[in-house]
Amino acid sequence: MTTRYGYLGPRGTFCEMALQAWLSSPTHLRGVASAGGLEQVPCSSVAQALSALRAGDLDAAMVPIENSVEGGVSATLDALSVGESLVILGEVLVPVTFVIGVRPGVALADVRAVGTHSHAWAQVRGWMDAQLPEAAYVPTLSTAAAAAGLDGSATEVASYQAFVGAPVAASNHGLEVLATDIGDNPGAVTRFVLVARSGRTAPPTGADKTSVVLYQRDDHPGGLLELLEQFATRGVNISRLESRPTGAAMGSYCFTIDFEGHVADERVGETLMGLQRVCAQVRFLGSYPRADGVPTPAPVGTAEADFLRAQRWLAELRRGDF
Amino acid sequence: MTTRYGYLGPRGTFCEMALQAWLSSPTHLRGVASAGGLEQVPCSSVAQALSALRAGDLDAAMVPIENSVEGGVSATLDALSVGESLVILGEVLVPVTFVIGVRPGVALADVRAVGTHSHAWAQVRGWMDAQLPEAAYVPTLSTAAAAAGLDGSATEVASYQAFVGAPVAASNHGLEVLATDIGDNPGAVTRFVLVARSGRTAPPTGADKTSVVLYQRDDHPGGLLELLEQFATRGVNISRLESRPTGAAMGSYCFTIDFEGHVADERVGETLMGLQRVCAQVRFLGSYPRADGVPTPAPVGTAEADFLRAQRWLAELRRGDF
Amino acid sequence: MTTRYGYLGPRGTFCEMALQAWLSSPTHLRGVASAGGLEQVPCSSVAQALSALRAGDLDAAMVPIENSVEGGVSATLDALSVGESLVILGEVLVPVTFVIGVRPGVALADVRAVGTHSHAWAQVRGWMDAQLPEAAYVPTLSTAAAAAGLDGSATEVASYQAFVGAPVAASNHGLEVLATDIGDNPGAVTRFVLVARSGRTAPPTGADKTSVVLYQRDDHPGGLLELLEQFATRGVNISRLESRPTGAAMGSYCFTIDFEGHVADERVGETLMGLQRVCAQVRFLGSYPRADGVPTPAPVGTAEADFLRAQRWLAELRRGDF
Amino acid sequence: MTTRYGYLGPRGTFCEMALQAWLSSPTHLRGVASAGGLEQVPCSSVAQALSALRAGDLDAAMVPIENSVEGGVSATLDALSVGESLVILGEVLVPVTFVIGVRPGVALADVRAVGTHSHAWAQVRGWMDAQLPEAAYVPTLSTAAAAAGLDGSATEVASYQAFVGAPVAASNHGLEVLATDIGDNPGAVTRFVLVARSGRTAPPTGADKTSVVLYQRDDHPGGLLELLEQFATRGVNISRLESRPTGAAMGSYCFTIDFEGHVADERVGETLMGLQRVCAQVRFLGSYPRADGVPTPAPVGTAEADFLRAQRWLAELRRGDF
């Protein structure tokens, strides 16, 4: 049977690059892949991709979750936080390198308007202010869609003369690159995650990450401090924390948190139980291998062996053997 | 001399509504207003508004900072976090009520594409899926720009037949409203802040809020916990916390935090000093009256009088009078 | 077989009163009692009593552990902290009511010296300063030993004319009570514990207490704070905390701690495991019913049912059922 | 005018050794010393010494406050905690070396009873169990009083044949030393403090210590944790913490705490103010030079310069200069 992978299309997006990186890595075999071949399905939005996944029309979807410049991707964080449970099976880091591309023959001086996605536009403001200070901005659905609008085969005439996006989008559409690496942050990286329907978890590798969404029981002072102490007392390190509005009212937040370790680890298990006790709700989004493969050393007293020894000791106490 | 107020234009945006609410309130007189009249200046983006403010072309700018559904507004948070210091003088809460509007005579069945800003589009997905499941989405620079595109006087023919935005945008452009209150979250609210060049702070009212950006000295485990303890030991309540990437590397964050109280309050002063000592940098964004005017009771031992009594007691100890 | 109970003798001490209260309560049947009768054995010191217990010459020993005026009883705390493990099976609270007693016919005016234990002397200073300001103090091994010295059958002539101690000590030795309730703190109470060789624990009653001795891994700043957070994150309330020197060097301490709950409780078990992980050593001194029988309500999220629900939830996550 | 120094007598106690060490150090000139000579006054108890000090009959008193084996000295801690304020001006560490002494000609085999203070008896149990297992214990008012009882000039015949105490006590009374260094803990040290009437504080030296007694507002769970966080947020290290019963009821405690730094230091001042705000009462017992003279490095962000810089920064914020 064919395995269907969704991504944010059209072809030529950074998201497609993430999916291809995933599929070319041996890791993906531990995921949803089956023997029957695979299909890559472009989706119009994160919401649409995850809906298709929940409906069974996809087996997995690659979606952006965080950008080193822009921060968390709201649409993804929110789509994972509500509705039927999904699980993150892995992550891919993609360097974000922007080019400005035009139809062959067009010069920089001819560019009066630039089309791209609003996130990309935000990341090339420095270059634009210096090189094209007069250019208007035309928002598009994606960076690749901006490139497609300049393609000779496009059905409509674009209202812009240049696009900003990935190098592959320029080559896909036969466009000429006027400048490369035009992003304000040369080291910018976007983190993508491969999401599937829940019911499985990636096996522990020793260098894992776990994602959750925490809903506080009430919004009292010091509430976040209490949540963080559940991590600290078990020596679990948080790698990302975002507050997100729950939509209920201004000032009502949930927290999406990534932390080091795997649900199968004792210190992670005990942390999760502690959170579940003190939160109104804990939404588990999965444990999966870190993209960088770097194992995190546990602080003194919080290694797996320390937890197992403490469990044996407690068992001895309870049967009077002390 | 004329006082110039910028806002996210064009006319008809929620941001313009926020500015008008501010100007019609007696509070604004404590701000930047002078005797010589005022001017409202539409700006094309948050970044452009704040650049104009820094350059002296504006005296103040009204910008969105947080939405009860979407969360923090990255462009504003980031523009306040870097560059020349600015100060928040006040906040305005604007209920976000979306309408769908068309040229007179157009029916819902005629709508094949809808133009609006991407944030607005994200908030009307439920209504769209139910009523216009086949409609394409056309991103625009603002909700008001989407309405302007349908105006009879527009220079270009819009590629969409309906817009989504504020009621005032429909009436500004002579459009017909097909449905009101089409947002997925009926109680959605956007919080706007009035920003000025630093050098003044709104005077304390007893119901105030203070905003800061905190940069950690290093990214060690428990680092955020330490920052939050600086608040907790002085009984200061945090009302909003957002982690934002610093752009330096994936996993490097700063924190934008709103908390209760005014820089003139002793408990706030001591908290700020504590943060300044343990952080690499604390960027002060101002103290200003809360939009809801509700004073926060200080926890036992953290009222202004408690701090003043403790100061007198310490002075006595230091001169041997105990 | 006879069950042998030690106590701090001679007869007439508050400690003997504690043992008799224990033996007259139905609770003691859950302890070390066997069918073959019992014997009460006076001991000369806490150290001697616990040595005899460890050597098998006693089945249990009643010893003072804490006084509401003087604080922890060092000899007991230290004897429990080192050497072969012992276990506390229960506690008894004895009100401490001092009388001053003399040989029949002796008047207050005749008293030039007063014999008693140094702890008792410390607790009647107010009365002595007012009534017998000129009286010398003669230290004795126990309050009851002071009374015995005045007994007509004593082999030596005492160097004092009055004793201070329990009413029962006066009547045991045919002494006359000159004044009652002469303690400086009318509500003074001493807490005694019944100690046995380890290998059993009192069963949970719902109103229990657990005692431990904690040895820190090193003496770094904030070390005690970390230990206390292990309790706080599981909602476990500490009822007594004493730092005790380890004897290794000035400034090197261990902590003897009593807290609410039983080792069989989930929240206590997880707390103990957490302490065992972060401490150099945790010495478990037993779980036993509170003398006052008052159950402690667990804070929200830390009841037994909360822990069991969290365990089930984690088990579901781990098998992919979420 | 003569300066009168009290100490725990009679002559030959470890406390007298502490006072002589103090008087022979240049430090004492910063204390209560005046030009008119000095007198050393033996006192019968800590309580009597501090009463005489409060009454003006002494100018200062040297009293034991902590022993590396036995822990805090209750009588001293309690006498400092209630009544008219006193202040600690300095501390002295005295190694505790016990000898066993007899009248010339008496052999170890002749010893059937040993006289000493109960604290000393507790510290030589190991040697006694090994060398004199049959010897009875006779409590005395002090170790030196035990030696005095064996002196040829004593008015009464002692009921013991040997004393345990300081080497100087043996030589003072012409006694023969049978064995030296008989303590169970070879490195045992007692810490003495020089106490005066309040109204002055030792000047800061850069290697100082401060002592306080803290009374909690109520005895809620986590109360001690909150107190310790007042220290932690200012980087102040605690060197001793003792809970002491307040005498009000079983389970009602105050805390006597020594911590690093001087009341004149900014981080100590802010910590003291924080404690004063959250406690029912803070009793300040003085700031004084550490006996070991070792300065404590402040954690990052808590040095004096860090506090002063934070104060300047806050002042700038408050006048709008940011």
XYZ file of N, CA, C and O in Angstrom, chain B residues 61-184:
496
model
N 2.597 55.868 17.975
C 2.025 54.912 17.024
C 1.200 53.887 17.776
O 1.616 53.392 18.817
N 0.009 53.624 17.238
C -0.850 52.582 17.806
C -0.556 51.304 17.026
O -0.700 51.283 15.797
N -0.135 50.247 17.727
C 0.172 48.976 17.047
C -0.405 47.803 17.840
O -0.533 47.870 19.058
N -0.762 46.712 17.129
C -1.302 45.533 17.823
C -0.164 44.791 18.499
O 0.921 44.674 17.941
N -0.399 44.299 19.706
C 0.666 43.576 20.394
C 0.258 42.155 20.740
O 1.091 41.279 20.919
N -1.047 41.904 20.811
C -1.491 40.587 21.265
C -2.930 40.390 20.856
O -3.735 41.308 20.919
N -3.230 39.161 20.453
C -4.600 38.827 20.089
C -5.032 37.646 20.929
O -4.258 36.717 21.145
N -6.267 37.694 21.426
C -6.697 36.636 22.340
C -6.785 35.294 21.648
O -6.850 34.260 22.297
N -6.771 35.256 20.337
C -6.818 33.988 19.606
C -5.445 33.623 19.037
O -4.956 32.518 19.218
N -4.802 34.579 18.400
C -3.562 34.296 17.686
C -2.321 34.410 18.564
O -1.259 33.911 18.229
N -2.430 35.133 19.678
C -1.258 35.317 20.542
C -0.509 36.583 20.209
O -1.048 37.501 19.586
N 0.752 36.625 20.627
C 1.558 37.828 20.455
C 1.757 38.162 18.996
O 1.823 37.283 18.142
N 1.849 39.435 18.687
C 2.083 39.874 17.318
C 3.601 40.002 17.143
O 4.223 40.930 17.671
N 4.167 39.046 16.420
C 5.632 38.948 16.320
C 6.262 40.244 15.837
O 7.275 40.699 16.377
N 5.689 40.847 14.821
C 6.303 42.029 14.226
C 6.446 43.135 15.263
O 7.463 43.825 15.330
N 5.431 43.305 16.102
C 5.481 44.353 17.112
C 6.458 43.996 18.213
O 7.296 44.804 18.626
N 6.357 42.761 18.700
C 7.248 42.338 19.783
C 8.705 42.493 19.350
O 9.546 42.971 20.115
N 8.987 42.104 18.124
C 10.373 42.168 17.670
C 10.827 43.600 17.422
O 11.959 43.966 17.759
N 9.951 44.427 16.860
C 10.348 45.807 16.585
C 10.582 46.577 17.878
O 11.406 47.487 17.936
N 9.876 46.212 18.949
C 10.103 46.879 20.229
C 11.374 46.386 20.906
O 11.980 47.091 21.710
N 11.768 45.132 20.569
C 12.882 44.491 21.281
C 14.252 44.939 20.819
O 15.235 44.784 21.540
N 14.331 45.428 19.589
C 15.648 45.853 19.088
C 15.591 47.293 18.594
O 14.512 47.846 18.402
N 16.724 47.905 18.421
C 16.781 49.280 17.929
C 16.615 50.266 19.062
O 16.555 49.891 20.234
N 16.497 51.532 18.690
C 16.383 52.604 19.671
C 15.182 52.381 20.579
O 14.134 51.907 20.136
N 15.350 52.713 21.865
C 14.301 52.454 22.852
C 12.999 53.192 22.544
O 13.003 54.378 22.211
N 11.894 52.481 22.720
C 10.578 53.086 22.641
C 9.880 52.807 23.962
O 10.333 51.998 24.754
N 8.759 53.466 24.183
C 8.048 53.256 25.438
C 6.554 53.117 25.157
O 6.002 53.807 24.303
N 5.917 52.188 25.854
C 4.472 52.012 25.746
C 3.796 52.975 26.715
O 4.110 52.973 27.903
N 2.888 53.797 26.201
C 2.217 54.765 27.074
C 0.825 54.307 27.507
O 0.264 54.842 28.452
N 0.262 53.339 26.801
C -1.070 52.892 27.181
C -1.517 51.735 26.323
O -0.829 51.366 25.363
N -2.630 51.123 26.704
C -3.136 49.991 25.938
C -4.630 50.161 25.687
O -5.326 50.843 26.442
N -5.113 49.560 24.606
C -6.536 49.616 24.246
C -6.946 48.208 23.833
O -6.227 47.556 23.080
N -8.082 47.749 24.349
C -8.606 46.438 23.935
C -9.729 46.649 22.934
O -10.672 47.401 23.205
N -9.649 46.010 21.781
C -10.688 46.167 20.758
C -11.295 44.802 20.449
O -10.570 43.877 20.051
N -12.590 44.660 20.656
C -13.253 43.395 20.286
C -13.102 43.201 18.781
O -13.243 44.154 18.008
N -12.809 41.980 18.376
C -12.583 41.710 16.964
C -13.833 41.041 16.400
O -14.115 39.878 16.674
N -14.614 41.819 15.614
C -15.858 41.312 15.047
C -15.733 41.345 13.533
O -15.627 42.408 12.947
N -15.742 40.174 12.934
C -15.561 40.110 11.488
C -16.898 40.089 10.749
O -17.846 39.436 11.172
N -16.919 40.801 9.602
C -18.057 40.684 8.671
C -17.499 40.197 7.339
O -16.304 40.316 7.065
N -18.360 39.637 6.522
C -17.985 39.368 5.130
C -18.762 40.370 4.280
O -19.981 40.534 4.446
N -18.021 41.104 3.424
C -18.644 42.174 2.652
C -18.385 42.015 1.169
O -17.343 41.463 0.775
N -19.309 42.473 0.384
C -19.216 42.348 -1.083
C -19.699 43.641 -1.731
O -20.299 44.502 -1.086
N -19.437 43.769 -3.058
C -20.026 44.895 -3.796
C -21.535 44.719 -3.815
O -22.030 43.591 -3.894
N -22.256 45.796 -3.728
C -23.733 45.696 -3.715
C -24.225 44.819 -4.866
O -23.758 44.962 -6.004
N -25.097 43.882 -4.540
C -25.666 43.031 -5.574
C -25.016 41.671 -5.685
O -25.597 40.732 -6.238
N -23.826 41.515 -5.147
C -23.157 40.214 -5.220
C -23.747 39.292 -4.141
O -23.966 39.716 -3.011
N -24.024 38.056 -4.501
C -24.600 37.101 -3.551
C -23.521 36.142 -3.068
O -22.466 35.996 -3.698
N -23.796 35.483 -1.979
C -22.822 34.545 -1.409
C -22.441 33.483 -2.437
O -21.279 33.073 -2.545
N -23.430 33.056 -3.178
C -23.190 32.005 -4.176
C -22.220 32.459 -5.274
O -21.604 31.626 -5.951
N -22.039 33.782 -5.393
C -21.129 34.292 -6.432
C -19.671 34.329 -5.974
O -18.778 34.609 -6.783
N -19.460 34.097 -4.676
C -18.112 34.285 -4.145
C -17.251 33.051 -4.403
O -17.508 31.988 -3.870
N -16.234 33.216 -5.254
C -15.314 32.108 -5.541
C -13.976 32.299 -4.840
O -13.212 31.369 -4.706
N -13.686 33.556 -4.420
C -12.445 33.832 -3.695
C -12.706 34.942 -2.684
O -13.556 35.807 -2.902
N -11.955 34.884 -1.577
C -12.134 35.845 -0.495
C -10.789 36.495 -0.195
O -9.783 35.801 -0.024
N -10.771 37.824 -0.119
C -9.535 38.543 0.218
C -9.549 39.015 1.660
O -10.559 39.522 2.155
N -8.453 38.816 2.340
C -8.313 39.363 3.700
C -6.883 39.141 4.163
O -6.091 38.463 3.486
N -6.549 39.712 5.332
C -5.229 39.489 5.927
C -5.159 38.055 6.471
O -6.170 37.503 6.901
N -3.953 37.477 6.485
C -3.857 36.070 6.876
C -4.314 35.824 8.321
O -4.878 34.773 8.621
N -4.117 36.793 9.221
C -4.583 36.604 10.597
C -6.112 36.545 10.650
O -6.685 35.751 11.400
N -6.761 37.388 9.870
C -8.229 37.364 9.846
C -8.721 36.042 9.247
O -9.665 35.425 9.746
N -8.073 35.612 8.192
C -8.461 34.358 7.545
C -8.409 33.185 8.543
O -9.303 32.348 8.604
N -7.351 33.193 9.385
C -7.209 32.118 10.361
C -8.359 32.105 11.358
O -8.665 31.064 11.943
N -9.008 33.268 11.532
C -10.032 33.341 12.571
C -11.460 33.136 12.057
O -12.404 33.234 12.832
N -11.608 32.913 10.768
C -12.976 32.705 10.236
C -13.068 31.373 9.506
O -13.986 31.160 8.703
N -12.145 30.473 9.796
C -12.107 29.214 9.065
C -13.371 28.380 9.264
O -13.848 27.714 8.341
N -13.907 28.422 10.478
C -15.109 27.630 10.748
C -16.268 28.074 9.875
O -16.929 27.264 9.198
N -16.501 29.370 9.810
C -17.603 29.907 9.017
C -17.358 29.599 7.535
O -18.262 29.204 6.803
N -16.133 29.785 7.099
C -15.815 29.559 5.683
C -16.022 28.087 5.309
O -16.591 27.783 4.265
N -15.528 27.184 6.158
C -15.691 25.752 5.859
C -17.160 25.373 5.740
O -17.540 24.504 4.951
N -18.001 26.039 6.554
C -19.433 25.700 6.532
C -20.165 26.378 5.373
O -21.021 25.772 4.725
N -19.826 27.658 5.090
C -20.617 28.441 4.149
C -19.990 28.552 2.763
O -20.704 28.673 1.770
N -18.660 28.588 2.720
C -17.980 28.790 1.431
C -16.816 27.807 1.293
O -15.661 28.227 1.079
N -17.114 26.514 1.401
C -16.005 25.536 1.445
C -15.139 25.551 0.189
O -13.989 25.163 0.226
N -15.658 26.027 -0.913
C -14.902 25.990 -2.175
C -14.121 27.270 -2.441
O -13.323 27.326 -3.379
N -14.335 28.293 -1.596
C -13.725 29.591 -1.899
C -12.213 29.557 -1.738
O -11.693 28.978 -0.792
N -11.505 30.181 -2.682
C -10.052 30.316 -2.577
C -9.733 31.481 -1.646
O -10.550 32.385 -1.451
N -8.521 31.458 -1.113
C -8.101 32.543 -0.229
C -7.070 33.401 -0.939
O -6.083 32.899 -1.471
N -7.287 34.717 -0.918
C -6.336 35.660 -1.510
C -5.772 36.539 -0.387
O -6.502 37.335 0.212
N -4.486 36.389 -0.074
C -3.927 37.210 1.010
C -3.800 38.667 0.606
O -3.454 38.975 -0.534
N -4.090 39.566 1.563
C -3.921 41.004 1.321
C -3.110 41.601 2.466
O -2.889 40.946 3.490
N -2.718 42.857 2.282
C -1.837 43.476 3.272
C -2.541 43.774 4.580
O -1.913 43.860 5.625
N -3.841 43.952 4.534
C -4.628 44.216 5.741
C -6.069 43.901 5.403
O -6.426 43.728 4.221
N -6.912 43.825 6.423
C -8.333 43.577 6.146
C -8.940 44.764 5.414
O -9.767 44.598 4.514
N -8.495 45.953 5.788
C -9.042 47.140 5.143
C -8.605 47.225 3.684
O -9.365 47.673 2.806
N -7.368 46.773 3.409
C -6.902 46.768 2.023
C -7.755 45.825 1.175
O -8.008 46.074 -0.010
N -8.213 44.738 1.806
C -9.089 43.809 1.081
C -10.398 44.499 0.708
O -10.911 44.350 -0.414
N -10.921 45.287 1.642
C -12.158 46.017 1.353
C -11.926 47.056 0.263
O -12.731 47.210 -0.673
N -10.785 47.748 0.368
C -10.476 48.793 -0.612
C -10.414 48.223 -2.017
O -10.775 48.876 -2.999
N -9.949 46.967 -2.111
C -9.821 46.344 -3.425
C -11.166 46.152 -4.119
O -11.235 45.981 -5.342
N -12.244 46.128 -3.309
C -13.583 45.936 -3.883
C -14.282 47.269 -4.156
O -15.361 47.310 -4.752
N -13.648 48.354 -3.740
C -14.250 49.686 -3.905
C -14.375 49.988 -5.401
O -13.504 49.641 -6.190
N -15.403 50.662 -5.775
C -15.584 51.026 -7.178
C -14.441 51.870 -7.708
O -14.118 51.839 -8.894
N -13.770 52.585 -6.809
C -12.698 53.483 -7.240
C -11.343 52.806 -7.301
O -10.333 53.454 -7.558
N -11.294 51.487 -6.978
C -9.996 50.808 -6.989
C -9.415 50.796 -8.387
O -10.138 50.660 -9.378
N -8.085 50.938 -8.458
C -7.468 51.032 -9.784
C -7.328 49.657 -10.427
O -7.293 49.539 -11.649
N -7.230 48.623 -9.615
C -7.095 47.281 -10.184
C -8.337 46.471 -9.905
O -9.000 46.646 -8.884
N -8.597 45.515 -10.760
C -9.713 44.600 -10.503
C -9.228 43.551 -9.502
O -8.205 42.914 -9.706
N -9.957 43.411 -8.401
C -9.547 42.439 -7.394
C -9.777 41.034 -7.916
O -10.679 40.785 -8.711
N -8.920 40.080 -7.433
C -9.078 38.685 -7.840
C -10.018 37.942 -6.886
O -10.035 36.728 -6.864
N -10.764 38.669 -6.084
C -11.719 38.046 -5.157
C -13.006 38.831 -5.189
O -13.035 39.977 -5.628
N -14.102 38.197 -4.707
C -15.419 38.839 -4.769
C -15.920 39.297 -3.405
O -16.913 40.001 -3.307
N -15.235 38.837 -2.336
C -15.673 39.217 -0.984
C -14.457 39.521 -0.128
O -13.368 39.021 -0.393
N -14.676 40.344 0.891
C -13.586 40.596 1.831
C -14.070 40.211 3.223
O -15.268 40.152 3.497
N -13.105 39.959 4.118
C -13.425 39.735 5.527
C -12.690 40.793 6.331
O -11.483 40.998 6.137
N -13.402 41.487 7.225
C -12.752 42.525 8.011
C -13.732 43.180 8.963
O -14.795 42.616 9.287
N -13.369 44.390 9.402
C -14.182 45.110 10.370
C -15.409 45.715 9.690
O -15.359 46.066 8.512
N -16.512 45.865 10.427
C -17.719 46.481 9.867
C -17.421 47.860 9.270
O -17.911 48.193 8.194
N -16.553 48.613 9.954
C -16.292 49.972 9.482
C -15.617 49.973 8.109
O -15.810 50.898 7.309
N -14.843 48.922 7.819
C -14.176 48.848 6.521
C -15.218 48.686 5.411
O -15.089 49.238 4.318
N -16.276 47.904 5.702
C -17.349 47.737 4.704
C -18.026 49.079 4.442
O -18.197 49.502 3.291
N -18.389 49.789 5.496
C -19.112 51.050 5.289
C -18.207 52.105 4.659
O -18.662 52.882 3.812
N -16.928 52.110 5.022
C -15.997 53.072 4.402
C -15.972 52.953 2.884
O -15.746 53.935 2.181
N -16.163 51.732 2.387
C -16.003 51.506 0.953
C -17.316 51.203 0.250
O -17.324 50.680 -0.861
N -18.444 51.464 0.917
C -19.737 51.281 0.272
C -20.049 49.835 -0.049
O -20.704 49.536 -1.052
N -19.569 48.927 0.812
C -19.809 47.503 0.535
C -21.014 47.007 1.315
O -21.436 47.598 2.309
N -21.536 45.887 0.854
C -22.721 45.289 1.464
C -22.278 44.140 2.357
O -21.450 43.319 1.946
N -22.806 44.088 3.565
C -22.425 43.045 4.511
C -23.341 41.835 4.352
O -24.551 41.954 4.493
N -22.741 40.675 4.031
C -23.545 39.466 3.845
C -23.776 38.727 5.156
O -24.783 38.053 5.329
N -22.824 38.821 6.061
C -22.967 38.153 7.371
C -22.085 38.875 8.368
O -21.016 39.374 8.018
N -22.545 38.906 9.609
C -21.758 39.560 10.668
C -21.310 38.516 11.689
O -21.825 37.390 11.709
N -20.357 38.913 12.511
C -19.882 38.031 13.590
C -19.529 36.644 13.085
O -19.960 35.631 13.643
N -18.707 36.586 12.062
C -18.397 35.285 11.465
C -17.102 34.683 12.032
O -16.637 33.645 11.579
N -16.550 35.329 13.076
C -15.319 34.813 13.688
C -15.579 33.525 14.457
O -16.669 33.314 15.002
N -14.570 32.653 14.526
C -14.719 31.383 15.229
C -14.792 31.593 16.742
O -15.351 30.773 17.461
